[in-house]
CSV table of C-alpha atoms in Angstrom, one decimal:
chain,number,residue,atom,x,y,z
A,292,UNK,CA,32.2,46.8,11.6
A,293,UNK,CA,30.9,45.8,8.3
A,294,UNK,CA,31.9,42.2,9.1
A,295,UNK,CA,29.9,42.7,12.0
A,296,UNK,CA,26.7,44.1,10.3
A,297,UNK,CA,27.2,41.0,7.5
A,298,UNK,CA,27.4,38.3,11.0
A,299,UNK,CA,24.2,39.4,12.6
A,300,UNK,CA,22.6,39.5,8.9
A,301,UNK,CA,23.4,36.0,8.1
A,302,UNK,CA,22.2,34.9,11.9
A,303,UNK,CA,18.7,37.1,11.4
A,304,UNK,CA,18.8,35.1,7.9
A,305,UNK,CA,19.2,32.2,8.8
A,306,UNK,CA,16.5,32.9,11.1
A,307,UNK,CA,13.8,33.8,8.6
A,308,UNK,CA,14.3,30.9,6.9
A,309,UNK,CA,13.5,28.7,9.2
A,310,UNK,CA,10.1,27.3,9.0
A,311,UNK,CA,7.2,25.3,11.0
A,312,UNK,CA,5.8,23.7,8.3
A,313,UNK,CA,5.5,25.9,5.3
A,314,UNK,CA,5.3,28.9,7.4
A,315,UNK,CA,8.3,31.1,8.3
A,316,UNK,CA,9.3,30.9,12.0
A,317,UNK,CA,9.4,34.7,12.9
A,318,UNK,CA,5.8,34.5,10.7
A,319,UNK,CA,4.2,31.7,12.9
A,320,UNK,CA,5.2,33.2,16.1
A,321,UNK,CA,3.3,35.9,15.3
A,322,UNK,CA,0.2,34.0,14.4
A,323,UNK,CA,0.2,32.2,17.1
A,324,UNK,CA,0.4,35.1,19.5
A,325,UNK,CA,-2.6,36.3,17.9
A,326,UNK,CA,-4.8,33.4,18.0
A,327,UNK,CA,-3.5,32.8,22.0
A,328,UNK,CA,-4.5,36.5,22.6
A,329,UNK,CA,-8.2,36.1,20.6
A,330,UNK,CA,-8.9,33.0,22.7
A,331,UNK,CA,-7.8,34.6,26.2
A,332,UNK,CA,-9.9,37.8,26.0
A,333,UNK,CA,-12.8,35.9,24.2
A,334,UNK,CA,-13.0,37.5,20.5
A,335,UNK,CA,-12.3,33.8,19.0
A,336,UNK,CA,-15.7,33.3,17.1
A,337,UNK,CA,-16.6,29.5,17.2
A,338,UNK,CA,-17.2,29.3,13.4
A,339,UNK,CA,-14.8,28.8,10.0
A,340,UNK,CA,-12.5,31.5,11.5
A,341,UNK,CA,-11.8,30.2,14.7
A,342,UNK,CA,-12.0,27.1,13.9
A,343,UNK,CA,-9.1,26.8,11.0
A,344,UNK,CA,-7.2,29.4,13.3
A,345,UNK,CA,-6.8,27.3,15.7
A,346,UNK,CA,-6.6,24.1,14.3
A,347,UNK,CA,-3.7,25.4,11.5
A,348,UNK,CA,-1.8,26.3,13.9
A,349,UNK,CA,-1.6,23.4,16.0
A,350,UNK,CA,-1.9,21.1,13.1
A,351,UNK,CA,1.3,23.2,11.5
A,352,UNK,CA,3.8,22.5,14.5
A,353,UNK,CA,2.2,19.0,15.0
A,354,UNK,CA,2.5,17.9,11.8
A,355,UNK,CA,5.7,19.2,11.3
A,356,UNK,CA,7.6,17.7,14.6
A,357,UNK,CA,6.2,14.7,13.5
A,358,UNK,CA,7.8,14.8,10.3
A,359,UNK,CA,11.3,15.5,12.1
A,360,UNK,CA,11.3,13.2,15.7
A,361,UNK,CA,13.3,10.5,15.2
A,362,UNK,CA,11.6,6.8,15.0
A,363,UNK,CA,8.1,8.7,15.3
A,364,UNK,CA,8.2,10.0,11.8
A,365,UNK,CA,9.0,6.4,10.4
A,366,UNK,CA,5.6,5.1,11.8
A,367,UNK,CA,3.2,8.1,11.4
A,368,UNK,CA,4.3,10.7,13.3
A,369,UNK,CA,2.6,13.8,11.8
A,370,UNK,CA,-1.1,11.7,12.4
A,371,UNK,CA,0.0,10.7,16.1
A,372,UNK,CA,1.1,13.7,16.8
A,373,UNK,CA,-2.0,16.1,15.5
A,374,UNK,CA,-4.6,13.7,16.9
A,375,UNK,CA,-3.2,12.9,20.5
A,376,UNK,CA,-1.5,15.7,21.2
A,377,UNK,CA,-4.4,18.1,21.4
A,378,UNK,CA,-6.5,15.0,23.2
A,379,UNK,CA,-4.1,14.8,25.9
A,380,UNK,CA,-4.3,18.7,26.0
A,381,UNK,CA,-8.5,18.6,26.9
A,382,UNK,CA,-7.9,15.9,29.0
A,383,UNK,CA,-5.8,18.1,31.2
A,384,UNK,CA,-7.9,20.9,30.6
A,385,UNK,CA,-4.6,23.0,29.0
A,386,UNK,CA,-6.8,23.4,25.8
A,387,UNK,CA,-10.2,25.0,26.7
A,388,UNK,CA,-12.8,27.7,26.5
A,389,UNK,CA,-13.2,29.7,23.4
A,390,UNK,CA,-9.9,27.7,21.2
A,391,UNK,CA,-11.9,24.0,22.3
A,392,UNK,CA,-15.6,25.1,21.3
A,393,UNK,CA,-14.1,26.9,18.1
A,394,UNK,CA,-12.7,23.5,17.1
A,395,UNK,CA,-15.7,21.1,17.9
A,396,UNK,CA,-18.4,24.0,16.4
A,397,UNK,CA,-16.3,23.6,13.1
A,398,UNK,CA,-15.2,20.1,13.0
A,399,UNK,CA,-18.5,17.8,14.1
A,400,UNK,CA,-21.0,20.4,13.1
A,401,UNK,CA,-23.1,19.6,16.0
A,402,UNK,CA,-25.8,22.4,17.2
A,403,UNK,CA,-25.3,24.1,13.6
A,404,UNK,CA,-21.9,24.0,13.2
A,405,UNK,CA,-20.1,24.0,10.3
A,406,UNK,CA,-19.1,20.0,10.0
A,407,UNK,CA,-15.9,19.9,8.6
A,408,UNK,CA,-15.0,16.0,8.7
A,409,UNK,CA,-17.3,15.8,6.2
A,410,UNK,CA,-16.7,18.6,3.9
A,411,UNK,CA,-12.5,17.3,4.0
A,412,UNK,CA,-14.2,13.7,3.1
A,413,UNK,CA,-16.3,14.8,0.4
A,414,UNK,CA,-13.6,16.9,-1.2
A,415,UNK,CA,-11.1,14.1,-1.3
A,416,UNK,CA,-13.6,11.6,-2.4
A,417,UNK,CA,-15.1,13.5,-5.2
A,418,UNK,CA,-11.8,14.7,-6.5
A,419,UNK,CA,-9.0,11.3,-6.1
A,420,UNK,CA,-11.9,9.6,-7.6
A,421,UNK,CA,-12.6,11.8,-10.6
A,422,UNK,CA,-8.5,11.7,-11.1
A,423,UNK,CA,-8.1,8.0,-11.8
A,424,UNK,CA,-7.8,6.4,-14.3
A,425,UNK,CA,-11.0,4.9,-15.7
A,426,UNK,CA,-9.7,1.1,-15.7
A,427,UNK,CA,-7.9,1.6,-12.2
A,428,UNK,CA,-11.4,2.6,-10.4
A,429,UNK,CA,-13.1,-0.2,-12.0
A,430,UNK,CA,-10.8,-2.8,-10.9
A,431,UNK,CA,-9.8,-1.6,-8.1
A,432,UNK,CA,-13.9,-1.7,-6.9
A,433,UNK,CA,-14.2,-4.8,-7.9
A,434,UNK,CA,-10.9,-6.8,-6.3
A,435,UNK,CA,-10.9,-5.0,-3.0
A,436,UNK,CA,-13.6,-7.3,-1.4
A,437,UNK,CA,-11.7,-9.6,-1.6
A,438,UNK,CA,-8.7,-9.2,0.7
A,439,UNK,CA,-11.4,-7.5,2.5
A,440,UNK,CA,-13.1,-10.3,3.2
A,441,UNK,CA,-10.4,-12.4,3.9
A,442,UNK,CA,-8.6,-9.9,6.1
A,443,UNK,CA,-12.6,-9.5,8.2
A,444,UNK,CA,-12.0,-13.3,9.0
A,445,UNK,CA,-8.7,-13.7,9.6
A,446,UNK,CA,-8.7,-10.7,12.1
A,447,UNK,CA,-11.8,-12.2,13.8
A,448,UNK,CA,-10.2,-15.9,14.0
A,449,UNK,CA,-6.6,-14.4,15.2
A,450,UNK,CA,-7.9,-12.0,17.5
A,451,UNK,CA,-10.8,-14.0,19.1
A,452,UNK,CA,-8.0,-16.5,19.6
A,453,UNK,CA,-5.1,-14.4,21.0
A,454,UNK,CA,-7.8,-12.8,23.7
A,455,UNK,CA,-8.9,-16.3,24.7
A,456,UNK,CA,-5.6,-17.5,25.3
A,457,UNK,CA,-4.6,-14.3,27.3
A,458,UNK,CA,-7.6,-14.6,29.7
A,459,UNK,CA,-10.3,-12.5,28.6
A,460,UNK,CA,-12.5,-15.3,27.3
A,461,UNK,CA,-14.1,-16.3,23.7
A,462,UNK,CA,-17.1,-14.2,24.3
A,463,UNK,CA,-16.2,-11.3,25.8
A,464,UNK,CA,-12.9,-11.2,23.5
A,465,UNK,CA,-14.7,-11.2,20.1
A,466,UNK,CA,-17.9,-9.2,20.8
A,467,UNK,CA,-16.2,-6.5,22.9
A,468,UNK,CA,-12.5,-6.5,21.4
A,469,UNK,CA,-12.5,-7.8,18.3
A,470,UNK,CA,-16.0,-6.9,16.7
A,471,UNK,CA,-16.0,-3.0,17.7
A,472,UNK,CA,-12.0,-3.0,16.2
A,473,UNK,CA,-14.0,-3.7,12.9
A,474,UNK,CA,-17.3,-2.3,13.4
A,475,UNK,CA,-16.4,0.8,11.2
A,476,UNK,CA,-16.2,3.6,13.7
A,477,UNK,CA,-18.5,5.5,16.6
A,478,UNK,CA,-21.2,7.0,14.8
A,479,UNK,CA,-21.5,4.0,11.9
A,480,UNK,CA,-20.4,1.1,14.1
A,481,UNK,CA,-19.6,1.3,17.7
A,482,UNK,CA,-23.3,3.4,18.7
A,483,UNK,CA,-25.5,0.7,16.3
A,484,UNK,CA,-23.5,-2.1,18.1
A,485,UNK,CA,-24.4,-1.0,21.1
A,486,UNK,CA,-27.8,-0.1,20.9
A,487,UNK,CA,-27.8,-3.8,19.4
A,488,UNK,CA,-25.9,-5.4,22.7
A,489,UNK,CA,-28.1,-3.6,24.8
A,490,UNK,CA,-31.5,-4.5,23.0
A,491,UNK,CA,-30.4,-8.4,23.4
A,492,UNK,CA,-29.2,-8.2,26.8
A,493,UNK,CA,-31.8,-6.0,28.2
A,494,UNK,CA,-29.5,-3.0,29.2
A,495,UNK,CA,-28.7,0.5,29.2
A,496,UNK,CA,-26.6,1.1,25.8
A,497,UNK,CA,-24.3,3.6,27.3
A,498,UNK,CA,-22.7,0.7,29.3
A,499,UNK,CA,-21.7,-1.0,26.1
A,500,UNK,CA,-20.5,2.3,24.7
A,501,UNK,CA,-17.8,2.5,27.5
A,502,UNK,CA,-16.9,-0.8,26.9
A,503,UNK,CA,-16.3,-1.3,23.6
A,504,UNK,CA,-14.8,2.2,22.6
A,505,UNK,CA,-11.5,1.7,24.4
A,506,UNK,CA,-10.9,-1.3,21.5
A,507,UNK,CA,-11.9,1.0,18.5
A,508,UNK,CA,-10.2,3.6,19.7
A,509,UNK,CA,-6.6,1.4,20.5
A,510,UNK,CA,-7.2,-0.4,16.7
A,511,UNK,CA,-7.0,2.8,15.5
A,512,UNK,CA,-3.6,3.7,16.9
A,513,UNK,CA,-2.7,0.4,15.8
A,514,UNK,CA,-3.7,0.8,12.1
A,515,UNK,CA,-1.9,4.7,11.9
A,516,UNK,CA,1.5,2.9,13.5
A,517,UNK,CA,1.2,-0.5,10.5
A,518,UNK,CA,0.2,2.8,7.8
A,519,UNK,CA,3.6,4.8,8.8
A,520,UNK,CA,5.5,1.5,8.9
A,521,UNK,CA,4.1,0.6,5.1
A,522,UNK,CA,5.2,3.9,3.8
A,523,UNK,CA,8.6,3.5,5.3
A,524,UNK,CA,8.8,-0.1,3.7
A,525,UNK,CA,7.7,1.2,0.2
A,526,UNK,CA,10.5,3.4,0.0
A,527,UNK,CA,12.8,0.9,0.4
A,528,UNK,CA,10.2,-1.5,-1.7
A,529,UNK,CA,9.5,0.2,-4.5
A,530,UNK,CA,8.1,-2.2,-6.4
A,531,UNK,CA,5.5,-3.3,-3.6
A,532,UNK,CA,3.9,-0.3,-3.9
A,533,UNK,CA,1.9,1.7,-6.7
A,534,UNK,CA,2.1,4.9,-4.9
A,535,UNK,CA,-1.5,5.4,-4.1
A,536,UNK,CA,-2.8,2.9,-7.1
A,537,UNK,CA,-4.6,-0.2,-5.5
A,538,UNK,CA,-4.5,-2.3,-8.6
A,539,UNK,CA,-1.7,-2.9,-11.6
A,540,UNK,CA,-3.1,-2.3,-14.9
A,541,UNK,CA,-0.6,-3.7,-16.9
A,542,UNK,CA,1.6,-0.5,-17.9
A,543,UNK,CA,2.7,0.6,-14.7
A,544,UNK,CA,4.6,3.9,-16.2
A,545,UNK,CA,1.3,4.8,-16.8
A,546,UNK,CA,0.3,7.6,-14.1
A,547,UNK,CA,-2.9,7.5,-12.1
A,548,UNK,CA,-3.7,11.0,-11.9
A,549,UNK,CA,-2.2,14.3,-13.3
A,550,UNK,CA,-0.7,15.6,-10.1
A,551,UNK,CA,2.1,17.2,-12.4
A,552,UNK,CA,0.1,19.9,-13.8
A,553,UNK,CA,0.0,22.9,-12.7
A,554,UNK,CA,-2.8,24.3,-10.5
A,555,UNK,CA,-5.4,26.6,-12.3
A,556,UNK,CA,-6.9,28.5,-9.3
A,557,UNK,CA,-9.8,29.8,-12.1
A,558,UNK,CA,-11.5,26.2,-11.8
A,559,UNK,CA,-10.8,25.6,-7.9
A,560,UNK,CA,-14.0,26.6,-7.0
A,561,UNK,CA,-15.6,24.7,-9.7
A,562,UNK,CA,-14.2,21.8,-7.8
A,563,UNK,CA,-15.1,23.0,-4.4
A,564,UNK,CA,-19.2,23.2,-6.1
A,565,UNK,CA,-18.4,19.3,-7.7
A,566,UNK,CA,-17.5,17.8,-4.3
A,567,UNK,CA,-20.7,19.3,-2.2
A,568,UNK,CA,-22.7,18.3,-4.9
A,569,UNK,CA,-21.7,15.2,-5.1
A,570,UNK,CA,-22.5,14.9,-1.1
A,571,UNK,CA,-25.7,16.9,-1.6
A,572,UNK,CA,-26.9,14.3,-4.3
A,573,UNK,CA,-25.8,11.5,-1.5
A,574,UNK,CA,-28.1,13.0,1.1
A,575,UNK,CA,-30.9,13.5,-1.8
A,576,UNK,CA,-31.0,9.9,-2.5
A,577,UNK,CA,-30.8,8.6,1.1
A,578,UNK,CA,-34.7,10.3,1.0
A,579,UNK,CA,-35.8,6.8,-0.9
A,580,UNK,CA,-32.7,4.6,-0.6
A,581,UNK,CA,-31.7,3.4,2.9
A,582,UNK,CA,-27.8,3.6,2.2
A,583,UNK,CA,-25.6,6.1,4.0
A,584,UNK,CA,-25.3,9.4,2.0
A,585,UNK,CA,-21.2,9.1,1.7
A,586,UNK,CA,-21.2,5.6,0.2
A,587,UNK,CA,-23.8,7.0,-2.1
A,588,UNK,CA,-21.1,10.1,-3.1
A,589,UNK,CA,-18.8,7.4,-3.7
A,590,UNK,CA,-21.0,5.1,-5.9
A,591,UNK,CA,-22.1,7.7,-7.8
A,592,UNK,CA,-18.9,9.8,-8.4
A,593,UNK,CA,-17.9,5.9,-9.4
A,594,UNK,CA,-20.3,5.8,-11.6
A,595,UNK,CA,-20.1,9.2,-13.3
A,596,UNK,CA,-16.3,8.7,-13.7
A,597,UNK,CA,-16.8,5.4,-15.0
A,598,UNK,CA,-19.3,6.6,-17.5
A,599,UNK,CA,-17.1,9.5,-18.8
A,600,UNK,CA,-20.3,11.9,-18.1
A,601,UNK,CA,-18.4,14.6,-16.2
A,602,UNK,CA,-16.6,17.4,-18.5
A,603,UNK,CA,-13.0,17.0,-18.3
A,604,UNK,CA,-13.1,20.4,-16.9
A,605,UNK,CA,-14.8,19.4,-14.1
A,606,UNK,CA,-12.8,16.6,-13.5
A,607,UNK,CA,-9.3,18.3,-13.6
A,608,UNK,CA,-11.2,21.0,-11.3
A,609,UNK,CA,-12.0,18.6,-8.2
A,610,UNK,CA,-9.0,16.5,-8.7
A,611,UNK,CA,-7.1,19.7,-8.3
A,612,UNK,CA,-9.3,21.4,-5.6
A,613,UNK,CA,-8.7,18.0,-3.4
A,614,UNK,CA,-5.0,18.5,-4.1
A,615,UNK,CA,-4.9,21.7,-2.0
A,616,UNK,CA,-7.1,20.2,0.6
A,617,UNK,CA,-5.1,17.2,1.4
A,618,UNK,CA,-2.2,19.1,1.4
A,619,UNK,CA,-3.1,22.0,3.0
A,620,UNK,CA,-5.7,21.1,5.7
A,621,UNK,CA,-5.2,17.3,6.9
A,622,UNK,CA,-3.2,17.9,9.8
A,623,UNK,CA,-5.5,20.8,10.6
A,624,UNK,CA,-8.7,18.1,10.3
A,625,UNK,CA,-6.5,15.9,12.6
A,626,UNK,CA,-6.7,18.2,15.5
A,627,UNK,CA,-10.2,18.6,15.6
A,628,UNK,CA,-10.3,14.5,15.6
A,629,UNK,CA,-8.1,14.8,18.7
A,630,UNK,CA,-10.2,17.1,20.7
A,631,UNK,CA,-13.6,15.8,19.3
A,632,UNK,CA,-13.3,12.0,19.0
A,633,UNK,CA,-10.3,10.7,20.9
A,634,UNK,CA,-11.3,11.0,24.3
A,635,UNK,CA,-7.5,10.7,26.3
A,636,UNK,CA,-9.5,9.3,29.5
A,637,UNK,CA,-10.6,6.0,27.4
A,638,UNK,CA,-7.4,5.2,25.5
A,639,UNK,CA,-5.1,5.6,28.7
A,640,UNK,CA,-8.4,2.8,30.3
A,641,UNK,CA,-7.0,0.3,27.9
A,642,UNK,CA,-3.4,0.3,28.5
A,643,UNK,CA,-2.6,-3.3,30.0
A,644,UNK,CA,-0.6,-6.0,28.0
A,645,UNK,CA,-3.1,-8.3,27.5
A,646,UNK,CA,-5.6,-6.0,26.1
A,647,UNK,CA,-3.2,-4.2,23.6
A,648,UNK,CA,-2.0,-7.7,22.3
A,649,UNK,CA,-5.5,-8.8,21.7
A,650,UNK,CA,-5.8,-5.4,19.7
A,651,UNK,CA,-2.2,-5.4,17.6
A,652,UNK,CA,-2.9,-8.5,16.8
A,653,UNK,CA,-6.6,-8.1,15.1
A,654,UNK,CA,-5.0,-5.3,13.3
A,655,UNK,CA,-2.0,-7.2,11.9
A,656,UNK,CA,-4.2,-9.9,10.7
A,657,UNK,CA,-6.5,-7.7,9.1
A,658,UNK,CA,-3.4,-5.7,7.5
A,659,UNK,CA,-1.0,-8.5,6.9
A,660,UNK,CA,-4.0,-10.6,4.9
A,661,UNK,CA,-4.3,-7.5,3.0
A,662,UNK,CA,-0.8,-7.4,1.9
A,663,UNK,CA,-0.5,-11.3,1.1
A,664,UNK,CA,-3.5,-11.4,-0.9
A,665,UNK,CA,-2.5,-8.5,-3.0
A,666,UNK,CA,-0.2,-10.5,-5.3
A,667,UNK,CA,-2.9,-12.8,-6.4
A,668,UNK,CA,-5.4,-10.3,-7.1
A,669,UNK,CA,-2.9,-8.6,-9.4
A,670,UNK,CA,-2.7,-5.3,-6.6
A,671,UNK,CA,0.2,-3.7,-5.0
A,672,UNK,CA,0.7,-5.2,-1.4
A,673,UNK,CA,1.1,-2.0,0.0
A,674,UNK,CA,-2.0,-0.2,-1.3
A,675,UNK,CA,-4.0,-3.6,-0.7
A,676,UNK,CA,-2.7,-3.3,3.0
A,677,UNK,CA,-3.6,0.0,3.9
A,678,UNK,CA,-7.3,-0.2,2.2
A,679,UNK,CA,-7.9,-3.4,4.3
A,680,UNK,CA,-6.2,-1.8,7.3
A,681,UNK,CA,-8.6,1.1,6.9
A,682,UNK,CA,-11.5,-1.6,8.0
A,683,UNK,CA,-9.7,-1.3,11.1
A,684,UNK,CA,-10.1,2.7,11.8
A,685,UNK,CA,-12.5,4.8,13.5
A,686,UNK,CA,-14.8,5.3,10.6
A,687,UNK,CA,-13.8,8.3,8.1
A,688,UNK,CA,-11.5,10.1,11.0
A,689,UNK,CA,-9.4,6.9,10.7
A,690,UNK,CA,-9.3,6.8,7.1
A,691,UNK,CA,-7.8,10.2,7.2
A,692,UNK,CA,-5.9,9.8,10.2
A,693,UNK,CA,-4.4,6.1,8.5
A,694,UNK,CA,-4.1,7.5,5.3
A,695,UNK,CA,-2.4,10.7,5.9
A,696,UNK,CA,0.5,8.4,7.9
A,697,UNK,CA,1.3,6.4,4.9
A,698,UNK,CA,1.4,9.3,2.5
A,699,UNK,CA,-1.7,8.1,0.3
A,700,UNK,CA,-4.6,10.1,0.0
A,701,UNK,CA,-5.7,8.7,-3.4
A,702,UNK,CA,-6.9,6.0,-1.7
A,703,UNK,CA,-10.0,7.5,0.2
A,704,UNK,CA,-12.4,6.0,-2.1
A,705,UNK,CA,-11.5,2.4,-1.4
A,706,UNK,CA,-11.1,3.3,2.1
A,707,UNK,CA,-14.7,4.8,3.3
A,708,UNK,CA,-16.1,1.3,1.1
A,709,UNK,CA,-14.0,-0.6,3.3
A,710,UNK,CA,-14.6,1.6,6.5
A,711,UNK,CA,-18.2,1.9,6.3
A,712,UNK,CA,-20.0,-1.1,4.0
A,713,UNK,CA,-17.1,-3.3,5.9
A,714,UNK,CA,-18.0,-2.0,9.1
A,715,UNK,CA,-22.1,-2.2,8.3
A,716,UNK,CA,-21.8,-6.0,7.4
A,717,UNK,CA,-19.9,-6.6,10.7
A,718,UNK,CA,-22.3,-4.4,12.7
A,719,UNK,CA,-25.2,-6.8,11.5
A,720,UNK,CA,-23.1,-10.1,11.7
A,721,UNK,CA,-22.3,-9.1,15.1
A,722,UNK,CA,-25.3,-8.3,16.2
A,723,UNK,CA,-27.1,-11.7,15.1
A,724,UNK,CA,-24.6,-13.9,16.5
A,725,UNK,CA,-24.7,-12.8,20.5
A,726,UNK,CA,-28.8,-13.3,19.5
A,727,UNK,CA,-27.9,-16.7,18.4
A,728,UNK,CA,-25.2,-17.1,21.6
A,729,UNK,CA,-26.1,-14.9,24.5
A,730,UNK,CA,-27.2,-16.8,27.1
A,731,UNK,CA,-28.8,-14.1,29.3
């Protein structure tokens, strides 16, 4: 009998320890039953509480099958997972009502909502900035335009050239596949480029918008897949990779950030007040300086990290309080990038061979320039790749979505200057050429 008793205790121990995610099985059952049963009789408010209800929860067992499905977790699972999953789930109407607006109130902060793309970006930019190392920001600002650049015209010559050779012509292949892959997102790039298309050819924007989406939205996919495959080649390449540094600085024992200490929750919200500040002085300055309010957070965290005029306090205090969040809430964020900017019903539009070639192989160009380049600009190949692959995501979801596969958070900085003054310069190149070439 006591043998009995000491069997079913082992199983119901055995039980309780496993876990979805960080969160004990038995535990996340029960949280989930809960949220189900809020959003079926309608008591899910669409605000913070809603929102990171529902989104934890999905993002949890997302996240967490991605990290244990074979293949997928070698090439980004968790971020496939959490963004598609729940996109494929609105297309088909199996995620609606009350758990869907809680989700897009918090996460797009449209109509008053509470915007949480932005809060995630600002807290990681503020803090992995104020956590480098002083010589590592200021080199690593300086060298990335150059694989930039490189990798900007190399994806533009390969891809314009794969498209052409598969049948979808020079024109249409470079302005409608190519450029939008590149164009830095939807609300930086693929919206300007369209109202610019439509201005030259004398046509209702939303018909470019449909046309040119599909692309961004596939080059995306594409760049998560070539961030998941990096990370799993840095692990068996160690010395390809800085783990999250972009740029050698000549001691390479010598860590980036303190990631090692312990965290002091006294100063997290000191860091939580650093990073909206930060953002709030961005949208301040965008009053009388015509430059998007989050490269302005960057530049000037830049600036005040490069300047040592931030207490040390304060610095330790963001760095730490963007620890948490990208640990604690990315494939939560990821969720709320399925349901509120991957539309299932344009990706699936996409899906024929020659398309998706045209597409892979922009990306590869843009990432494998990248990673060649890096040795002579004295950076690590993999960290050179993924900030130059980021040029190749939808705008700051795909930074997160891109870096989040390959395990690198530090690098969000580099990324958004890629994503979004990348994406700006190719908006306006764009733009000027079909003036130059569009023969009406």
């Amino acid at each position: 009998m006591q043998h009995a008793e000491t069997s079913s205790g082992g199983l119901l121990d055995k039980f309780y320890s496993f876990k979805v995610g960080p969160v004990p099985l038995p535990l996340y059952i029960c949280f989930a039953i809960i949220i189900f049963a809020a959003s079926y009789y309608g008591k899910l408010p669409k605000d913070m509480i809603g929102g990171f209800a529902v989104m934890l929860v999905m993002g949890i067992l997302l996240g967490d099958m991605g990290l244990r499905i074979p293949i997928l977790k070698d090439i980004g699972g968790p971020a496939i997972l959490s963004i598609f999953i729940p996109s494929v789930l609105v297309y088909y109407s199996l995620l609606d009502g009350p758990a869907k607006e809680a989700i897009i109130h918090f996460t797009a902060g449209k109509n008053g909502g509470a915007n949480f793309l932005y809060f995630y970006i600002a807290c990681l930019v503020t803090g992995s900035i104020l956590g480098m190392l002083r010589q590592v920001l200021i080199q690593g600002f300086l060298r990335m335009f150059i694989p930039l650049i490189l990798g900007t015209v190399a994806s533009c010559l390969v891809g314009t050239a794969v498209g052409t050779m598969l049948g979808h012509g020079l024109f249409e292949t470079f302005f409608y596949i190519v450029v939008p892959i590149i164009s830095g997102g939807v609300g930086e790039g693929i919206l300007p480029l369209s109202a610019g298309y439509a201005e030259i050819q004398g046509t209702d924007p939303g018909r470019f918008i449909a046309m040119v989406a599909p692309a961004a939205m596939l080059g995306n996919v594409t760049a998560i897949i070539c961030a998941g495959i990096l990370k799993r080649y840095a692990l068996k390449n160690p010395h390809q990779t800085g783990n999250g540094k972009l740029v050698r600085v000549g001691d390479d024992n010598l860590n980036l950030t303190k990631e090692e200490e312990p965290i002091d929750v006294t100063i997290l919200g000191m860091g939580l007040l650093t990073a909206c500040c930060f953002y709030l002085f961005g949208m301040l300055v965008n009053l009388v300086i015509p430059i998007p309010a989050p490269i302005i957070m960057i530049l000037s965290a830049a600036i005040a990290k490069a300047t040592g005029i931030m207490p040390k306090i304060a610095e330790k205090a963001a760095y730490q309080f963007y620890l948490f969040v990208s640990k604690n809430l990315t494939w939560a964020l990821l969720v709320g990038v399925g349901v509120c900017y991957t539309p299932w019903k344009d990706v699936v539009a996409v899906i024929q061979p020659s398309y998706i070639i045209t597409v892979v192989s922009t990306v590869l160009a843009m990432v494998g320039t990248g990673f060649f380049s890096a040795k002579f600009l004295n950076m690590y190949p993999v960290e050179a790749a993924l900030v130059t692959g980021c040029h190749s995501g939808l705008g700051g979801t795909g930074d997160v979505a891109i870096l989040s596969a390959a395990g690198r958070m530090e690098l969000m900085p580099f990324a958004q200057i890629s994503t979004r003054i990348g994406g700006a310069a190719v908006v306006v190149m764009a733009v000027i050429l079909m003036r130059m070439f569009y023969a009406g």
